[in-house]
């Protein structure tokens, strides 16, 4: 999708899903990785998402290959989104 198409999609998505889809579009993370993401793997100081675990068969497990274990940069837009998500989870 182009950036314009992503923006258009996000303009129409239900607000409850906005941050989820923003995370997916901005990082390219797989569903199993997003669903397995834990707060301890979000490094706000270094602006990184550390992909270390995923969900498979309703269980959180470590990623299977060294290539899947990676650090993804957090840009300004994604940082705000992740702060909203963590505020919701810790409230």
XYZ file of C-alpha atoms in Angstrom:
91
model
C 0.000 0.000 0.000
C 1.133 3.537 -0.610
C 1.411 6.021 2.245
C -1.668 7.795 0.891
C -3.626 4.519 0.920
C -2.510 3.809 4.488
C -3.606 7.277 5.610
C -6.952 6.816 3.920
C -7.444 3.434 5.577
C -6.580 4.893 8.989
C -9.039 7.747 8.422
C -11.869 5.194 8.286
C -10.793 2.545 10.778
C -12.673 2.373 14.071
C -10.802 4.393 16.724
C -10.330 1.326 18.930
C -8.281 -0.294 16.133
C -6.320 2.769 14.986
C -3.144 2.148 17.029
C -3.143 -1.568 16.210
C -3.222 -0.952 12.477
C -0.744 1.907 12.733
C 1.690 -0.452 14.446
C 1.149 -3.045 11.711
C 1.655 -0.555 8.869
C 4.643 1.253 10.404
C 6.605 -1.873 11.352
C 5.543 -4.620 8.973
C 5.276 -6.956 11.953
C 3.452 -10.220 11.413
C 0.168 -10.806 13.256
C 1.742 -13.423 15.508
C 4.518 -10.954 16.416
C 2.151 -8.082 17.199
C -0.038 -10.367 19.285
C 3.033 -11.638 21.179
C 4.506 -8.184 21.790
C 4.984 -7.442 25.478
C 5.692 -4.124 27.184
C 9.128 -5.331 28.286
C 10.112 -5.531 24.611
C 9.343 -1.883 23.879
C 12.424 0.221 24.551
C 11.280 3.842 24.615
C 14.736 5.106 25.632
C 16.387 3.686 22.507
C 13.196 3.921 20.414
C 13.122 0.220 19.516
C 10.602 -2.589 19.384
C 12.412 -5.814 20.167
C 10.756 -8.705 18.348
C 11.508 -11.620 20.661
C 8.244 -13.529 21.006
C 5.146 -14.384 19.063
C 1.851 -16.159 19.538
C 1.193 -19.572 18.059
C -1.514 -22.019 19.050
C -2.665 -19.533 21.729
C 0.758 -19.642 23.441
C 3.479 -17.022 23.646
C 6.757 -18.512 22.455
C 10.175 -17.241 21.443
C 10.600 -16.463 17.748
C 11.856 -19.479 15.843
C 14.685 -18.141 13.714
C 17.547 -15.669 14.256
C 16.223 -13.615 11.321
C 12.868 -13.205 13.093
C 14.641 -11.887 16.207
C 15.136 -8.230 15.353
C 14.892 -4.657 16.568
C 12.545 -2.276 14.778
C 12.890 1.508 15.000
C 10.137 3.581 16.579
C 9.463 6.860 14.767
C 7.638 9.853 16.294
C 4.181 8.807 15.073
C 4.612 5.251 16.311
C 6.034 6.473 19.626
C 2.838 8.418 20.350
C 0.753 5.408 19.398
C 2.741 3.047 21.631
C 2.465 5.488 24.521
C -1.334 5.474 24.125
C -1.344 1.666 24.013
C 0.847 1.307 27.099
C -1.227 3.889 28.988
C -4.334 1.824 28.239
C -2.672 -1.416 29.334
C -1.274 -0.026 32.559
C -4.412 1.907 33.579
